[in-house]
Tab-separated table of C-alpha atoms in Angstrom:
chain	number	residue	atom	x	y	z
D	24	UNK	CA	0.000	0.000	0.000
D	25	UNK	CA	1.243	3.505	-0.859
D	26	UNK	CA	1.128	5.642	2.198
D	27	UNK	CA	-0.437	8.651	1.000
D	28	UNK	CA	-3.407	5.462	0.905
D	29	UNK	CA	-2.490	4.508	4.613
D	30	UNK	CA	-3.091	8.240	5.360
D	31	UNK	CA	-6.260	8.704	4.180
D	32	UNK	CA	-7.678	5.607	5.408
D	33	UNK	CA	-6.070	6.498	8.712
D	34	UNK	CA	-7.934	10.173	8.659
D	35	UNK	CA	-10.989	8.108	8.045
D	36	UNK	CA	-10.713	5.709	10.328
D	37	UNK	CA	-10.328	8.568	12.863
D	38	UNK	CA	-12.819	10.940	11.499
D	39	UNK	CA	-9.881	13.765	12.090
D	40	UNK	CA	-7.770	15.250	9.371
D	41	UNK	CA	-5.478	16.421	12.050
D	42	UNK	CA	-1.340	16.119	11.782
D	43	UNK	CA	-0.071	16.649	15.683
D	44	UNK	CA	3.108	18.855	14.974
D	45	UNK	CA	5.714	17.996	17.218
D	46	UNK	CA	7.392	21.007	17.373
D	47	UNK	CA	8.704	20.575	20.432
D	48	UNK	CA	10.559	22.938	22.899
D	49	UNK	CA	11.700	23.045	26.648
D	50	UNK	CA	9.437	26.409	27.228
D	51	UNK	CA	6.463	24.190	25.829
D	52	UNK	CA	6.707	21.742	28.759
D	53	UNK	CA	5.528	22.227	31.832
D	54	UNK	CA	8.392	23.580	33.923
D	55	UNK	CA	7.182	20.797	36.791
D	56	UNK	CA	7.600	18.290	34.418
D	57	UNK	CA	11.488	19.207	33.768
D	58	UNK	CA	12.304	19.279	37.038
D	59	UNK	CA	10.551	15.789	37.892
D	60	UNK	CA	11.653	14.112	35.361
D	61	UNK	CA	14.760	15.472	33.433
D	62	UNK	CA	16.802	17.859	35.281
D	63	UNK	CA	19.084	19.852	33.235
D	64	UNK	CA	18.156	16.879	30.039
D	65	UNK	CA	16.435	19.181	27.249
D	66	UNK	CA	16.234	16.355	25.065
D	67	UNK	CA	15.101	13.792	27.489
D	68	UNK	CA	12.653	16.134	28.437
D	69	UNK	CA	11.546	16.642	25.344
D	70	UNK	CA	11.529	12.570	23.798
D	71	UNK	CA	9.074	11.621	27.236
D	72	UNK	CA	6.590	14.639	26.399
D	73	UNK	CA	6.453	13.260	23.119
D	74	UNK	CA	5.943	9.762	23.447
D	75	UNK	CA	3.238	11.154	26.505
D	76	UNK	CA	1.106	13.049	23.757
D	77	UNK	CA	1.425	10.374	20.876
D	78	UNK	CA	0.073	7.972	23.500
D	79	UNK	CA	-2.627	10.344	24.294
D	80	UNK	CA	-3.239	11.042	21.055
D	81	UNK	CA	-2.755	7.959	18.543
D	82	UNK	CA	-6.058	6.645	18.948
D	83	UNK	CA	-7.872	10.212	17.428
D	84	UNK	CA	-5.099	11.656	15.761
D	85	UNK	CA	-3.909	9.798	12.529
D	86	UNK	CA	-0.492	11.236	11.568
D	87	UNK	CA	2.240	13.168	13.592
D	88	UNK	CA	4.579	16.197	11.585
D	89	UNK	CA	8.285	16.298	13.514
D	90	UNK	CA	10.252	19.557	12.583
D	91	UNK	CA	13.675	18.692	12.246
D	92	UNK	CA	15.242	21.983	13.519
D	93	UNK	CA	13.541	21.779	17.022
D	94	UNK	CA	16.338	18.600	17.796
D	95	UNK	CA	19.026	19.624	15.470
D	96	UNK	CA	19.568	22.553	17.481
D	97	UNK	CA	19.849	20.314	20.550
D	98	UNK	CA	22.388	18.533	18.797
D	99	UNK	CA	23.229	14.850	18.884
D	100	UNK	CA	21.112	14.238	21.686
D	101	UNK	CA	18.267	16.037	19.826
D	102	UNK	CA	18.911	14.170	16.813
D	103	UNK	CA	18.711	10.710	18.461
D	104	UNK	CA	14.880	12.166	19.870
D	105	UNK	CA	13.934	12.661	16.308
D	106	UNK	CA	14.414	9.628	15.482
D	107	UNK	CA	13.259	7.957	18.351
D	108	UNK	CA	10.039	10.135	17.855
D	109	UNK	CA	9.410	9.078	14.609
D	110	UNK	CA	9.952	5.156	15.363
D	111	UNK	CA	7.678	5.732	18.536
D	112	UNK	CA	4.473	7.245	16.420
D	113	UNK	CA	5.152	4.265	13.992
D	114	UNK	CA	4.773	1.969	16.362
D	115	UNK	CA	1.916	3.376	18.165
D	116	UNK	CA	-0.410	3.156	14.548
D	117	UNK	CA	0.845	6.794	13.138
D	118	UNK	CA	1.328	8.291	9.777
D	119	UNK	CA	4.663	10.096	10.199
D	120	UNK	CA	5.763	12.969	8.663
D	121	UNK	CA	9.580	14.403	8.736
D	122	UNK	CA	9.313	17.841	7.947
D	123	UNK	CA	12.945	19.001	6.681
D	124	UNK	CA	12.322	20.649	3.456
D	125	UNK	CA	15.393	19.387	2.260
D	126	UNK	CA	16.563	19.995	-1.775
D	127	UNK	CA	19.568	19.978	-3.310
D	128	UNK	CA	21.539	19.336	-6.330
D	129	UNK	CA	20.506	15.661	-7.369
D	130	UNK	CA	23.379	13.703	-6.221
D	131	UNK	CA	22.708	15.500	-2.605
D	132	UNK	CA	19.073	14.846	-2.988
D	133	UNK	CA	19.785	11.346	-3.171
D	134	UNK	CA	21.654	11.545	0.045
D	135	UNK	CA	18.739	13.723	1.486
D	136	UNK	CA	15.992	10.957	-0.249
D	137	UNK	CA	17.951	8.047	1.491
D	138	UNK	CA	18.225	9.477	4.824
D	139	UNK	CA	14.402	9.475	5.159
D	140	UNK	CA	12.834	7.215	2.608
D	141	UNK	CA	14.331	4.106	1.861
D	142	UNK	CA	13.737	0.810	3.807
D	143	UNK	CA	16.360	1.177	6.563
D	144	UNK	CA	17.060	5.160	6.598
D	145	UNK	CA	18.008	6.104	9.987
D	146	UNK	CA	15.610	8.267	10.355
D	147	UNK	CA	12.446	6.360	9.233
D	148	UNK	CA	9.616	8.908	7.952
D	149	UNK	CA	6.439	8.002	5.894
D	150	UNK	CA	6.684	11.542	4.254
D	151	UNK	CA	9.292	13.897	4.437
D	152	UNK	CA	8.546	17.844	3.292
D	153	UNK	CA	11.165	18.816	0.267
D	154	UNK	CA	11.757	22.736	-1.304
D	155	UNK	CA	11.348	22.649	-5.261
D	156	UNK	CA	13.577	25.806	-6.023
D	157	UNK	CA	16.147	24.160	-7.914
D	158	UNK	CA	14.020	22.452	-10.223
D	159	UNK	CA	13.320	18.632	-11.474
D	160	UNK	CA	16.592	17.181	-10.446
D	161	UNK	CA	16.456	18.194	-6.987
D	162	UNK	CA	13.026	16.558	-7.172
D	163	UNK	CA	13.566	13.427	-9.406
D	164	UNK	CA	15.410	11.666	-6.734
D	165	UNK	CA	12.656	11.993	-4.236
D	166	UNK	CA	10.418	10.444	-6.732
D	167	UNK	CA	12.304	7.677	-7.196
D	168	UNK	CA	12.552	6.710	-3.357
D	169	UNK	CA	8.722	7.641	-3.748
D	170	UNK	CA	8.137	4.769	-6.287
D	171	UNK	CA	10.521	2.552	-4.527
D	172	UNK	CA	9.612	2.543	-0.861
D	173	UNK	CA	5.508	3.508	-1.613
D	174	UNK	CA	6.332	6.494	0.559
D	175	UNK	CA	5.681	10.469	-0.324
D	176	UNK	CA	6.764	13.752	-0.443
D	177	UNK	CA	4.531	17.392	0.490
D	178	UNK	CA	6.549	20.110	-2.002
D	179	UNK	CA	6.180	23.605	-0.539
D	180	UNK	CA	4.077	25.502	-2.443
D	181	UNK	CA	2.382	28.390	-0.534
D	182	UNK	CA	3.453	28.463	2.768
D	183	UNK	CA	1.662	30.196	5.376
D	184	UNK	CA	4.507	32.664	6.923
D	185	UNK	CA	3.329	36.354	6.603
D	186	UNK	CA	5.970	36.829	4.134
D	187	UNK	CA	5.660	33.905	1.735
D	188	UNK	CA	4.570	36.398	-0.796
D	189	UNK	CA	7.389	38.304	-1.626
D	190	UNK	CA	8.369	35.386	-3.946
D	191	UNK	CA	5.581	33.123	-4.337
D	192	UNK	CA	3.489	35.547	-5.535
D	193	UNK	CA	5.396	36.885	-8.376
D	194	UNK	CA	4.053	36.644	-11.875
D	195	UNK	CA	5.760	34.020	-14.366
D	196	UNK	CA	4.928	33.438	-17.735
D	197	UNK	CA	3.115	30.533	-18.730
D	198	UNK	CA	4.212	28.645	-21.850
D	199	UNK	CA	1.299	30.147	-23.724
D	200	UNK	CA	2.742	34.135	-23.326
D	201	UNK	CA	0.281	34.541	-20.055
D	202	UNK	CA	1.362	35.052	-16.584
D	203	UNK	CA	0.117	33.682	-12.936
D	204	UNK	CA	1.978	33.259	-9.710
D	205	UNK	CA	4.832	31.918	-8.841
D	206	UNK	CA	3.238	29.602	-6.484
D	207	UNK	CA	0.682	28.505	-9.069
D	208	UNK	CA	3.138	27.630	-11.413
D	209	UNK	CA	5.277	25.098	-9.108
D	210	UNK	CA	1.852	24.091	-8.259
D	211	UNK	CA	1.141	22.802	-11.949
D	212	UNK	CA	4.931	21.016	-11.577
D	213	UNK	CA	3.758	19.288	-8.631
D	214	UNK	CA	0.558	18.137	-10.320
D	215	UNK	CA	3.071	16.728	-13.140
D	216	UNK	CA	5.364	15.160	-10.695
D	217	UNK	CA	2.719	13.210	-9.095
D	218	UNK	CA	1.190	11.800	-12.318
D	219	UNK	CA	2.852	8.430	-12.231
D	220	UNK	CA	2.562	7.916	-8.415
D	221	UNK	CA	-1.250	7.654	-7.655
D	222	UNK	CA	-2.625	5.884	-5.208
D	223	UNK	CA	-5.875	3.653	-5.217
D	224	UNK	CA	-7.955	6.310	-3.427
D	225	UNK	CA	-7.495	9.037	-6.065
D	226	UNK	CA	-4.589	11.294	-4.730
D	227	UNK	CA	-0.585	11.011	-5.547
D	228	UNK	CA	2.492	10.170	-3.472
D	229	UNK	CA	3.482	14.130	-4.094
D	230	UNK	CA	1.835	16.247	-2.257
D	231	UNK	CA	1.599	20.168	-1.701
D	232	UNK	CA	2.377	22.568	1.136
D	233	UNK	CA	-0.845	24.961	1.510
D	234	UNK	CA	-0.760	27.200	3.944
D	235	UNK	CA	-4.195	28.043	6.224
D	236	UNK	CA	-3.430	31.431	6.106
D	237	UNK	CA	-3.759	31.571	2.691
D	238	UNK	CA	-7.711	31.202	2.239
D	239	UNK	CA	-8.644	32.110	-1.568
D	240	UNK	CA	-4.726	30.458	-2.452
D	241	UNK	CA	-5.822	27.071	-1.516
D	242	UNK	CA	-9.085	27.268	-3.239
D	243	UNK	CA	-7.009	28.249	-6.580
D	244	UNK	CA	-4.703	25.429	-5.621
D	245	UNK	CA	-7.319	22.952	-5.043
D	246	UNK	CA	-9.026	23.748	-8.411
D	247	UNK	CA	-5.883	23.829	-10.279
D	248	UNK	CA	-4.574	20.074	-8.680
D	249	UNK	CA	-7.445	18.021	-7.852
D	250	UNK	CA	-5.363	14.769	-7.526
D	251	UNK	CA	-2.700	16.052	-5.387
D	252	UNK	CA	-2.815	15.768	-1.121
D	253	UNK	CA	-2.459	19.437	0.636
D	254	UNK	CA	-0.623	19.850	3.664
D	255	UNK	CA	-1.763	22.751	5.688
D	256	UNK	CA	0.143	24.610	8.392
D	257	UNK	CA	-1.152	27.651	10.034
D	258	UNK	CA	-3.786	26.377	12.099
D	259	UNK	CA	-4.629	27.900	15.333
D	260	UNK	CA	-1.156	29.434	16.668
D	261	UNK	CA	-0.802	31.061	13.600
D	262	UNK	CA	-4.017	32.542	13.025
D	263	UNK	CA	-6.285	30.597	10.344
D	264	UNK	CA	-9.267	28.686	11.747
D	265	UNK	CA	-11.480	25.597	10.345
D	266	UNK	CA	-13.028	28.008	7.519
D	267	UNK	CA	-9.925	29.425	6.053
D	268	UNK	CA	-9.477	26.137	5.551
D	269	UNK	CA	-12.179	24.395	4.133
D	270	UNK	CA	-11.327	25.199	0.593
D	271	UNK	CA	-7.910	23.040	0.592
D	272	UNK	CA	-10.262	19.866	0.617
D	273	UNK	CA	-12.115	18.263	-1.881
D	274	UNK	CA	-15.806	17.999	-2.138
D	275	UNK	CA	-16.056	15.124	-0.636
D	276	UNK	CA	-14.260	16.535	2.354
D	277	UNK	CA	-11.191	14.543	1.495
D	278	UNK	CA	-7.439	15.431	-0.063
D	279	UNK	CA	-5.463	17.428	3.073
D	280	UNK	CA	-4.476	17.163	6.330
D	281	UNK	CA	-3.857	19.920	8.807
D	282	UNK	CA	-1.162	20.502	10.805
D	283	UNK	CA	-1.361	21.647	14.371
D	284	UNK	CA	1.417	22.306	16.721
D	285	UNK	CA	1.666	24.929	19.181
D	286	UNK	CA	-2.377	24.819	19.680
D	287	UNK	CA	-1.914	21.187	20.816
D	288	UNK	CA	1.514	21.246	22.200
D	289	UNK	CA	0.848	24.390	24.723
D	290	UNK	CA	-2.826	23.610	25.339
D	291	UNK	CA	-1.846	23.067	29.405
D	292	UNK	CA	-0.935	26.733	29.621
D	293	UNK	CA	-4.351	27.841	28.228
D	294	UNK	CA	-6.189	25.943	30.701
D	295	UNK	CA	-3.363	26.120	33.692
D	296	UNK	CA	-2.565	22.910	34.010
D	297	UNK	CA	0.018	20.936	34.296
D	298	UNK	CA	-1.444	17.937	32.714
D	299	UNK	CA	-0.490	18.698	29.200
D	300	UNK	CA	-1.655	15.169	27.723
D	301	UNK	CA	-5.272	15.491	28.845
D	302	UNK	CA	-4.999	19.179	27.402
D	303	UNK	CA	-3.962	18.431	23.952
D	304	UNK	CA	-6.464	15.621	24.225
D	305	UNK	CA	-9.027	17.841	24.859
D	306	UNK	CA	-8.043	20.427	22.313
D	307	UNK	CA	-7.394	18.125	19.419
D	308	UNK	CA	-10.902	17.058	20.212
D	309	UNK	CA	-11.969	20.235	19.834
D	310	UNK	CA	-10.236	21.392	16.829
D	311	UNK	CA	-11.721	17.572	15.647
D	312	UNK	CA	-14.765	19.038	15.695
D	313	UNK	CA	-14.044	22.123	14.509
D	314	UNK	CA	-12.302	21.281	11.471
D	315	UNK	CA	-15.555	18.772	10.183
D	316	UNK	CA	-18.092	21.817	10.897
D	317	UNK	CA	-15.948	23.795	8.947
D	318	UNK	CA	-15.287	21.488	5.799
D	319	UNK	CA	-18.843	20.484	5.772
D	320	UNK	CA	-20.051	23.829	5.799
């Protein structure tokens, strides 16, 4: 089975198109929890909050997102979490997404493809997030570890930092003399990638980067790449809520999945608590709910 497959029958078997983003930092812990547990241990600290909330959360969240800089920056230590991270949501039923947006020239991007898609990569991810800027063969070997291991790839397209515009937005021309954005154009490319790695439930191995914060862009994206899976940051800590949203899916309510991190990760502090698993659990429940009023609406 391809897992871009796995992950939609995962969201359906949960009912929640929700990716827990494991963004993880000390401050986001609860400072009794350090000192209990892992005393002067960042890392440590941070791989048992993490396996806490995927335990929590496996059973109504389908798929976690790990951001790779949050344990580089922690070094070796922080590395050996990421990984551990990823293995641990495995294991526990997860889709797993390694979000590195990693590109290079092509015999780099094979390094980069290896690391996180092949059978026994150290670092064992079900997707991994990749940055199209230098063209086809910083993508090609991606797709080949795509077709290979039955994993995928989510290309940034229109990402939802305030400033994504100052690039993304800048007209092109089109083969045809017209012009549209930038980001519609590597759109298209995705779309073409992604042609000879469909799945059996309609959508490709390569997916897209949509950002929530970018309303009427994901509605021109959707439109423009009806077989191709959106992954949407933004939600919540960032500002766009279940109805920015909505358009990034498919009429059947299908084809994205929506990334949550700081929402879920520091939902303790909202309610003053310092049981942070029942707090995500109660706010991914909530943003559950949220998110299938707002695509059925």
């Amino acid at each position: 089975m391809k897992k871009i497959d796995a992950l939609i029958d995962a969201i359906e078997r949960t009912g929640n198109p929700t990716a827990l983003g494991l963004d993880t930092r000390a401050e986001y812990m609860p400072e009794s929890f350090i000192e209990k547990f892992h005393r002067g241990d960042d890392a440590g600290a941070i791989n048992a909050f993490n396996r806490s909330l995927i335990d929590a959360l496996c059973d109504i969240i389908p798929c976690v997102k790990v951001q790779a800089a949050c344990y580089e920056m922690l070094g070796f230590k922080g590395m050996e979490v990421f990984c551990d991270t990823l293995r641990y949501a495995r294991e526990k039923g997860m889709i797993t997404i390694a979000d590195v947006k990693r590109n290079d020239i092509g015999s780099t991007a094979e390094a980069y493809a290896a690391a996180y898609m092949n059978g026994g990569s150290p670092f064992p991810a079900d997707f991994v997030t990749v940055n199209a800027y230098l063209g086809y063969d910083g993508i090609k070997p991606f797709l080949d570890a795509c077709e290979k291991s039955g994993g995928g790839i989510f290309v940034l397209v229109r990402t939802s930092n305030p400033s994504a515009g100052e690039f993304q937005d800048l007209a092109v021309r089109d083969g045809d003399g017209s012009f549209r954005p930038l980001y519609e154009r590597v759109g298209l490319k995705v779309g073409e990638w992604g042609e000879g790695l469909m799945g059996l439930r309609g959508y490709s191995s390569v997916g897209a980067v949509v950002g929530a914060t970018w309303p009427e862009e994901g509605k021109k994206l959707r439109a423009l790449l009806p077989r191709t899976f959106f992954l949407v940051p933004g939600y919540g800590a960032q500002g766009a809520a279940a109805k920015d949203i909505s358009g990034c899916f498919d009429g059947r309510g299908r084809g994205a999945v929506v990334n949550a991190s700081r929402s879920l990760l520091c939902a303790h502090k909202k309610l003053g608590t310092n049981d942070f698993a029942a707090a995500a659990r109660d706010e991914a429940l909530i943003m559950r709910d949220d998110l299938r009023e707002g695509i059925s609406g």
